[in-house]
XYZ file of N, CA and C in Angstrom:
645
model
N 99.907 112.467 107.521
C 100.592 112.492 106.237
C 101.635 113.614 106.237
N 102.846 113.287 105.772
C 103.912 114.274 105.698
C 103.867 115.005 104.356
N 104.081 116.303 104.373
C 104.119 117.101 103.157
C 105.537 117.603 102.931
N 105.853 117.884 101.680
C 107.184 118.341 101.314
C 107.152 119.816 100.942
N 108.294 120.470 101.162
C 108.393 121.907 100.889
C 108.030 122.234 99.444
N 108.577 121.471 98.501
C 108.315 121.791 97.097
C 106.858 121.546 96.729
N 106.238 120.529 97.338
C 104.814 120.304 97.100
C 103.994 121.502 97.586
N 104.318 121.974 98.782
C 103.602 123.127 99.323
C 103.736 124.329 98.391
N 104.942 124.554 97.888
C 105.174 125.690 96.996
C 104.349 125.567 95.718
N 104.286 124.355 95.173
C 103.525 124.138 93.947
C 102.031 124.325 94.140
N 101.502 123.880 95.257
C 100.068 123.999 95.507
C 99.677 125.442 95.819
N 100.589 126.195 96.414
C 100.288 127.603 96.705
C 100.127 128.435 95.440
N 100.681 127.977 94.336
C 100.574 128.716 93.081
C 99.194 128.604 92.439
N 98.422 127.601 92.829
C 97.115 127.382 92.226
C 96.160 128.532 92.540
N 95.488 129.005 91.498
C 94.459 130.029 91.662
C 93.080 129.381 91.596
N 92.078 130.048 92.131
C 90.714 129.519 92.089
C 90.235 129.310 90.666
N 90.779 130.075 89.744
C 90.376 129.972 88.339
C 91.105 128.858 87.592
N 92.067 128.205 88.242
C 92.778 127.077 87.626
C 91.930 125.817 87.805
N 91.158 125.484 86.791
C 90.198 124.375 86.900
C 90.639 123.115 86.165
N 91.454 123.274 85.132
C 91.978 122.119 84.401
C 93.462 121.992 84.718
N 93.811 120.913 85.441
C 95.179 120.729 85.934
C 95.777 119.455 85.346
N 97.030 119.541 84.923
C 97.788 118.351 84.531
C 98.883 118.127 85.554
N 98.874 116.958 86.183
C 99.929 116.575 87.117
C 100.747 115.471 86.457
N 101.943 115.834 86.025
C 102.797 114.926 85.264
C 103.546 113.998 86.214
N 103.325 112.693 86.094
C 103.957 111.754 87.006
C 103.240 111.860 88.339
N 102.124 111.163 88.470
C 101.259 111.309 89.641
C 102.097 111.361 90.917
N 101.782 112.316 91.775
C 102.589 112.525 92.975
C 102.562 111.297 93.862
N 103.444 111.265 94.821
C 103.540 110.131 95.720
C 102.178 109.824 96.330
N 101.625 108.678 95.971
C 100.348 108.249 96.539
C 99.148 109.032 96.075
N 99.311 110.015 95.201
C 98.198 110.852 94.775
C 97.847 111.940 95.769
N 98.745 112.192 96.714
C 98.450 113.131 97.799
C 98.259 114.559 97.274
N 99.163 115.034 96.433
C 99.057 116.408 95.935
C 97.779 116.586 95.127
N 97.430 115.582 94.337
C 96.231 115.682 93.511
C 94.969 115.754 94.363
N 94.925 114.983 95.428
C 93.782 115.044 96.350
C 93.673 116.433 96.970
N 94.797 117.004 97.340
C 94.780 118.336 97.939
C 94.314 119.386 96.918
N 94.692 119.212 95.655
C 94.201 120.108 94.608
C 92.683 120.034 94.497
N 92.162 118.816 94.532
C 90.715 118.615 94.418
C 89.981 119.154 95.639
N 90.547 118.955 96.807
C 89.913 119.407 98.049
C 89.728 120.912 98.077
N 90.661 121.641 97.481
C 90.627 123.102 97.579
C 89.655 123.746 96.600
N 89.122 122.963 95.641
C 88.157 123.519 94.691
C 87.335 122.377 94.083
N 86.043 122.281 94.420
C 85.222 121.174 93.927
C 84.967 121.229 92.423
N 85.265 122.357 91.779
C 85.062 122.492 90.334
C 86.305 122.135 89.528
N 87.338 121.730 90.218
C 88.618 121.460 89.576
C 88.673 120.025 89.051
N 89.260 119.862 87.856
C 89.477 118.536 87.273
C 90.978 118.336 87.099
N 91.498 117.244 87.646
C 92.933 116.973 87.611
C 93.197 115.706 86.816
N 94.082 115.791 85.836
C 94.573 114.617 85.119
C 95.955 114.296 85.678
N 96.096 113.115 86.269
C 97.368 112.694 86.877
C 97.930 111.538 86.064
N 99.135 111.696 85.548
C 99.694 110.700 84.640
C 100.902 110.006 85.243
N 101.152 108.785 84.773
C 102.324 108.018 85.180
C 102.563 106.919 84.149
N 103.779 106.376 84.116
C 104.082 105.227 83.255
C 104.116 103.934 84.075
N 103.841 104.032 85.356
C 103.960 102.909 86.286
C 102.581 102.326 86.584
N 102.347 101.078 86.147
C 101.049 100.429 86.368
C 100.693 100.345 87.843
N 101.636 99.899 88.660
C 101.355 99.752 90.088
C 101.119 101.117 90.737
N 101.935 102.106 90.342
C 101.746 103.434 90.891
C 100.382 103.998 90.546
N 99.930 103.750 89.318
C 98.606 104.217 88.900
C 97.518 103.539 89.719
N 97.654 102.217 89.906
C 96.646 101.475 90.668
C 96.595 101.936 92.121
N 97.765 102.126 92.723
C 97.809 102.564 94.126
C 97.239 103.977 94.273
N 97.565 104.853 93.321
C 97.040 106.219 93.374
C 95.523 106.217 93.223
N 95.018 105.395 92.303
C 93.567 105.305 92.115
C 92.881 104.846 93.396
N 93.485 103.867 94.058
C 92.896 103.356 95.305
C 92.862 104.439 96.380
N 93.965 105.183 96.492
C 94.020 106.247 97.495
C 93.006 107.343 97.185
N 92.927 107.720 95.909
C 92.005 108.774 95.488
C 90.557 108.336 95.708
N 90.258 107.079 95.416
C 88.908 106.545 95.651
C 88.575 106.539 97.136
N 89.545 106.123 97.941
C 89.353 106.080 99.396
C 89.031 107.465 99.950
N 89.655 108.486 99.377
C 89.430 109.858 99.840
C 88.181 110.489 99.219
N 87.583 109.800 98.227
C 86.328 110.275 97.646
C 86.472 111.283 96.530
N 87.587 111.239 95.792
C 87.813 112.250 94.754
C 87.968 111.645 93.354
N 87.436 110.456 93.135
C 87.580 109.802 91.835
C 86.917 110.584 90.709
N 85.856 111.328 91.012
C 85.174 112.095 89.966
C 85.987 113.307 89.526
N 86.810 113.821 90.408
C 87.608 115.006 90.083
C 88.988 114.672 89.541
N 89.516 113.503 89.923
C 90.897 113.155 89.569
C 90.899 111.942 88.650
N 91.461 112.126 87.478
C 91.562 111.063 86.485
C 93.024 110.614 86.397
N 93.287 109.359 86.734
C 94.648 108.812 86.664
C 94.818 108.097 85.329
N 95.829 108.493 84.586
C 96.079 107.901 83.274
C 97.485 107.324 83.181
N 97.609 106.197 82.477
C 98.922 105.691 82.098
C 99.340 106.452 80.841
N 100.328 107.293 80.995
C 100.715 108.165 79.885
C 102.179 108.553 80.032
N 102.913 108.484 78.933
C 104.327 108.841 78.904
C 104.452 110.288 78.443
N 104.885 111.161 79.351
C 104.945 112.585 79.034
C 105.977 112.891 77.956
N 106.898 111.956 77.694
C 107.906 112.199 76.660
C 107.382 111.898 75.257
N 106.152 111.393 75.164
C 105.506 111.136 73.884
C 104.491 112.246 73.605
N 104.077 112.415 72.334
C 103.066 113.437 72.025
C 101.810 113.244 72.877
N 101.298 114.341 73.423
C 100.152 114.285 74.317
C 98.841 114.393 73.534
N 97.792 113.809 74.094
C 96.510 113.713 73.381
C 95.607 114.924 73.600
N 96.054 115.905 74.355
C 95.197 117.037 74.710
C 95.266 118.143 73.651
N 94.180 118.918 73.592
C 94.124 120.040 72.658
C 95.115 121.135 73.056
N 95.431 121.985 72.121
C 96.251 123.168 72.428
C 95.543 124.021 73.483
N 96.322 124.653 74.342
C 95.795 125.611 75.322
C 94.698 124.993 76.199
N 94.901 123.758 76.641
C 93.852 123.035 77.373
C 93.935 123.217 78.887
N 95.138 123.197 79.440
C 95.302 123.201 80.896
C 95.601 124.603 81.434
N 95.019 124.889 82.607
C 95.287 126.156 83.293
C 96.614 126.127 84.043
N 97.024 124.939 84.475
C 98.198 124.806 85.350
C 98.786 123.414 85.159
N 100.116 123.333 85.110
C 100.800 122.037 84.991
C 101.772 121.882 86.151
N 101.669 120.739 86.813
C 102.463 120.426 88.001
C 103.372 119.255 87.651
N 104.691 119.483 87.672
C 105.653 118.445 87.284
C 106.753 118.364 88.338
N 106.413 117.788 89.464
C 107.346 117.714 90.594
C 108.096 116.381 90.588
N 109.417 116.462 90.540
C 110.306 115.298 90.644
C 110.017 114.242 89.584
N 109.856 114.699 88.339
C 109.615 113.742 87.259
C 110.465 114.025 86.016
N 110.692 115.297 85.677
C 111.369 115.595 84.422
C 112.857 115.256 84.437
N 113.427 115.015 85.627
C 114.846 114.623 85.667
C 115.059 113.174 85.210
N 113.976 112.463 84.908
C 114.106 111.120 84.345
C 114.289 111.146 82.828
N 114.215 112.331 82.229
C 114.290 112.439 80.773
C 115.652 112.935 80.321
N 116.241 112.297 79.293
C 117.496 112.803 78.724
C 117.249 114.098 77.956
N 118.322 114.726 77.558
C 118.252 116.053 76.949
C 117.253 116.152 75.799
N 117.329 115.218 74.834
C 116.468 115.333 73.657
C 114.996 115.148 74.008
N 114.696 114.189 74.875
C 113.300 113.962 75.265
C 112.774 115.104 76.133
N 113.634 115.679 76.950
C 113.204 116.796 77.784
C 112.789 117.979 76.919
N 113.552 118.269 75.885
C 113.208 119.382 74.997
C 111.855 119.148 74.327
N 111.629 117.931 73.829
C 110.345 117.614 73.182
C 109.197 117.687 74.184
N 109.452 117.218 75.394
C 108.419 117.231 76.431
C 108.017 118.646 76.796
N 108.987 119.522 76.971
C 108.676 120.900 77.333
C 107.894 121.604 76.234
N 108.199 121.298 74.981
C 107.432 121.869 73.884
C 105.976 121.406 73.932
N 105.763 120.125 74.256
C 104.403 119.601 74.365
C 103.668 120.199 75.560
N 104.355 120.326 76.688
C 103.721 120.918 77.861
C 103.338 122.372 77.587
N 104.194 123.082 76.887
C 103.858 124.456 76.519
C 102.645 124.476 75.596
N 102.589 123.545 74.667
C 101.467 123.509 73.707
C 100.125 123.342 74.410
N 100.057 122.439 75.404
C 98.768 122.144 76.047
C 98.440 123.115 77.181
N 99.371 124.005 77.512
C 99.144 124.991 78.574
C 98.500 126.244 77.984
N 97.528 126.790 78.693
C 96.871 128.014 78.225
C 97.827 129.210 78.291
N 97.645 130.188 77.410
C 98.455 131.414 77.510
C 98.308 132.040 78.892
N 99.441 132.371 79.505
C 99.432 132.919 80.856
C 99.417 131.863 81.941
N 99.261 130.582 81.554
C 99.262 129.493 82.535
C 100.655 129.222 83.068
N 100.702 128.648 84.268
C 101.986 128.376 84.922
C 102.365 126.903 84.822
N 103.660 126.675 84.713
C 104.254 125.345 84.719
C 105.187 125.263 85.922
N 104.859 124.384 86.870
C 105.662 124.229 88.081
C 106.522 122.978 87.936
N 107.835 123.148 88.065
C 108.783 122.049 87.867
C 109.718 121.954 89.063
N 109.968 120.722 89.507
C 111.028 120.455 90.489
C 111.861 119.302 89.963
N 113.177 119.522 89.868
C 114.105 118.467 89.440
C 115.230 118.335 90.458
N 115.835 117.183 90.488
C 116.996 116.978 91.357
C 118.217 117.668 90.743
N 119.096 118.152 91.611
C 120.243 118.915 91.129
C 121.539 118.107 91.218
N 122.583 118.661 90.643
C 123.897 118.010 90.634
C 124.489 117.911 92.036
N 123.892 118.605 92.996
C 124.401 118.565 94.367
C 123.740 117.470 95.208
N 122.869 116.660 94.594
C 122.312 115.507 95.311
C 123.434 114.522 95.649
N 123.339 113.860 96.792
C 124.374 112.880 97.143
C 124.576 111.804 96.074
N 123.506 111.328 95.443
C 123.635 110.287 94.421
C 124.433 110.781 93.220
N 124.251 112.039 92.864
C 124.954 112.581 91.700
C 126.453 112.635 91.928
N 126.852 112.728 93.195
C 128.283 112.836 93.536
C 128.887 111.503 93.957
N 128.102 110.420 93.834
C 128.606 109.103 94.198
C 129.828 108.731 93.357
N 130.786 108.053 93.983
C 132.017 107.683 93.262
C 131.741 106.692 92.140
N 130.597 105.990 92.214
C 130.240 105.017 91.181
C 129.379 105.626 90.073
N 129.030 106.887 90.193
C 128.159 107.520 89.214
C 128.881 107.686 87.871
N 128.151 107.405 86.792
C 128.720 107.534 85.452
C 127.871 108.517 84.643
N 128.515 109.563 84.144
C 127.821 110.640 83.442
C 127.983 110.499 81.933
N 126.891 110.702 81.201
C 126.903 110.669 79.746
C 126.616 112.087 79.245
N 127.598 112.707 78.650
C 127.464 114.096 78.225
C 126.435 114.264 77.113
N 126.271 113.256 76.273
C 125.327 113.353 75.154
C 123.890 113.433 75.640
N 123.552 112.602 76.596
C 122.170 112.544 77.092
C 121.957 113.419 78.319
N 123.050 113.727 79.038
C 122.937 114.445 80.302
C 122.606 113.546 81.475
N 122.468 112.248 81.210
C 122.042 111.310 82.242
C 123.228 110.780 83.054
N 122.999 110.625 84.350
C 123.974 110.012 85.248
C 123.401 108.676 85.718
N 124.179 107.626 85.571
C 123.748 106.295 85.989
C 124.406 105.957 87.320
N 123.600 105.489 88.259
C 124.061 105.195 89.609
C 123.699 103.767 89.972
N 124.622 103.065 90.604
C 124.343 101.715 91.105
C 123.627 101.832 92.438
N 122.551 101.084 92.605
C 121.773 101.128 93.837
C 122.629 100.738 95.035
N 122.463 101.458 96.130
C 123.211 101.149 97.350
C 122.702 99.889 98.028
N 121.438 99.566 97.798
C 120.836 98.405 98.465
C 120.798 97.162 97.584
N 120.930 97.348 96.262
C 120.905 96.215 95.337
C 121.940 96.484 94.251
N 123.098 95.858 94.382
C 124.212 96.134 93.478
C 123.950 95.662 92.053
N 122.914 94.844 91.843
C 122.556 94.391 90.502
C 121.598 95.372 89.818
N 121.229 96.417 90.528
C 120.256 97.373 89.992
C 120.911 98.749 89.850
N 120.594 99.424 88.761
C 121.073 100.794 88.567
C 119.919 101.655 88.064
N 120.051 102.962 88.182
C 119.028 103.878 87.701
C 119.723 105.120 87.164
N 119.008 105.859 86.325
C 119.595 107.029 85.680
C 118.720 108.251 85.883
N 119.375 109.405 86.061
C 118.677 110.678 86.188
C 119.504 111.773 85.522
N 118.811 112.801 85.093
C 119.463 113.998 84.571
C 119.514 114.984 85.732
N 120.644 115.006 86.418
C 120.829 115.942 87.529
C 121.162 117.321 86.945
N 120.388 118.316 87.338
C 120.481 119.631 86.714
C 121.261 120.645 87.536
N 121.760 121.648 86.838
C 122.147 122.917 87.442
C 121.018 123.899 87.111
N 121.004 125.039 87.771
C 119.999 126.034 87.413
C 120.155 126.450 85.951
N 121.399 126.553 85.493
C 121.636 126.955 84.108
C 121.123 125.913 83.114
N 121.288 124.634 83.434
C 120.880 123.600 82.474
C 119.360 123.547 82.319
N 118.622 123.591 83.417
C 117.164 123.524 83.294
C 116.626 124.817 82.691
N 117.257 125.947 83.013
C 116.855 127.225 82.404
C 117.042 127.176 80.887
N 118.147 126.604 80.446
C 118.423 126.547 79.014
C 117.354 125.744 78.278
N 116.924 124.632 78.869
C 115.882 123.817 78.234
C 114.559 124.571 78.179
N 114.227 125.277 79.231
C 112.978 126.033 79.262
C 113.003 127.189 78.259
N 114.101 127.901 78.212
C 114.226 129.017 77.275
C 114.138 128.519 75.841
N 114.776 127.365 75.578
C 114.742 126.778 74.240
C 113.316 126.434 73.812
N 112.478 126.053 74.775
C 111.095 125.676 74.467
C 110.172 126.887 74.365
N 110.682 128.058 74.713
C 109.865 129.267 74.631
C 109.059 129.560 75.876
N 109.369 128.888 76.968
C 108.676 129.131 78.237
C 109.387 130.247 78.989
N 108.635 131.201 79.462
C 109.191 132.309 80.232
C 109.428 131.881 81.676
N 110.586 132.181 82.216
C 110.924 131.788 83.584
C 110.561 132.916 84.539
N 109.626 132.638 85.424
C 109.208 133.624 86.415
C 110.013 133.525 87.701
N 110.526 132.325 87.968
C 111.142 132.099 89.288
C 111.990 130.838 89.215
N 113.152 130.861 89.846
C 113.976 129.655 89.975
C 114.767 129.749 91.274
N 114.828 128.666 92.023
C 115.636 128.637 93.235
C 116.024 127.199 93.555
N 117.109 127.063 94.285
C 117.628 125.762 94.687
C 117.608 125.654 96.202
N 117.344 124.451 96.699
C 117.347 124.244 98.149
C 117.413 122.753 98.473
N 117.745 122.479 99.720
C 117.726 121.095 100.192
C 116.311 120.706 100.606
N 115.972 119.454 100.359
C 114.646 118.976 100.739
C 114.753 117.537 101.241
N 114.090 117.275 102.335
C 114.034 115.920 102.869
C 112.905 115.182 102.173
N 113.256 114.224 101.339
C 112.265 113.467 100.583
C 111.975 112.141 101.286
N 111.087 111.366 100.692
C 110.657 110.106 101.296
C 110.978 108.941 100.361
N 111.170 107.770 100.936
C 111.549 106.608 100.138
C 110.375 105.681 99.865
N 109.253 105.870 100.553
C 108.109 104.980 100.370
C 106.959 105.715 99.696
N 106.027 104.951 99.144
C 104.962 105.497 98.326
C 104.049 106.453 99.087
N 103.751 106.153 100.330
C 102.830 106.973 101.101
C 103.534 107.958 102.032
N 104.819 108.156 101.819
C 105.587 109.183 102.523
C 105.533 109.059 104.037
N 105.921 107.911 104.510
C 106.017 107.685 105.950
C 107.457 107.452 106.388
N 108.348 107.114 105.433
C 109.747 106.832 105.746
C 110.639 107.859 105.048
N 111.354 108.633 105.842
C 112.237 109.646 105.282
C 113.479 109.018 104.653
N 113.981 109.641 103.604
C 115.248 109.219 103.007
C 116.363 109.401 104.031
N 117.439 108.614 103.933
C 118.519 108.701 104.921
C 119.350 109.974 104.815
N 119.127 110.764 103.787
C 119.890 112.002 103.609
C 118.987 113.030 102.931
N 119.386 114.290 103.005
C 118.654 115.325 102.295
C 119.091 115.356 100.837
N 118.142 115.631 99.964
C 118.454 115.821 98.555
C 118.481 117.312 98.239
N 119.012 117.626 97.077
C 119.092 119.015 96.640
C 118.257 119.146 95.375
N 117.313 120.093 95.357
C 116.406 120.221 94.231
C 116.437 121.638 93.687
N 115.955 121.749 92.442
C 115.800 123.044 91.785
C 114.315 123.210 91.477
N 113.767 124.320 91.893
C 112.341 124.620 91.681
C 112.226 125.747 90.657
N 111.368 125.538 89.670
C 111.191 126.523 88.607
C 109.706 126.780 88.402
N 109.356 128.032 88.208
C 108.024 128.407 87.784
C 108.147 129.054 86.418
N 107.524 128.391 85.413
C 107.535 128.927 84.073
C 106.148 129.398 83.672
N 106.084 130.274 82.688
C 104.802 130.812 82.225
C 104.760 130.808 80.700
N 103.615 130.445 80.166
C 103.459 130.472 78.712
C 103.083 131.885 78.266
């Protein structure tokens, strides 16, 4: 199994005392969540996604690895109000998911994530940046109101997708607005994968922004 730099960075932040974990947008194949469970048998991980197939595939992988009791996969939209109590989670992992949200939904989401995070808890975020090849595509269309860039698929011209490609300043502004303290931010290139189980590398490197926030 191939691991990614940003995943490694996010997992290194976990402390032994971090027992209640929220993983927003279940990681590719559930790999990160399994690794969280492996490192501490007392840890409980809630992994969320809006994708039925992704949830089913993650559940199968997690069951195969023997961690179904520790990892709960839920169909849940992070841009909607969350069902958890205030100050519930010790750590929140949001790798490569929040760039799917436009400006207004991102602000509401960060407020909710802050609400369910314990005081002193960390929020780990990775978003794609404006320096990604897709963001600079000649066919890309940017909407200033939402912050979203729409791109036509290179492999299927009838299909398009949208992302909020960030600068360090833009993601910092959203975090500051939500009242989250920024402990760390950096940008770097990362070789990502195009398939669910991370066996096929993307044809190019992407550019991401990594942020560690604290409540």
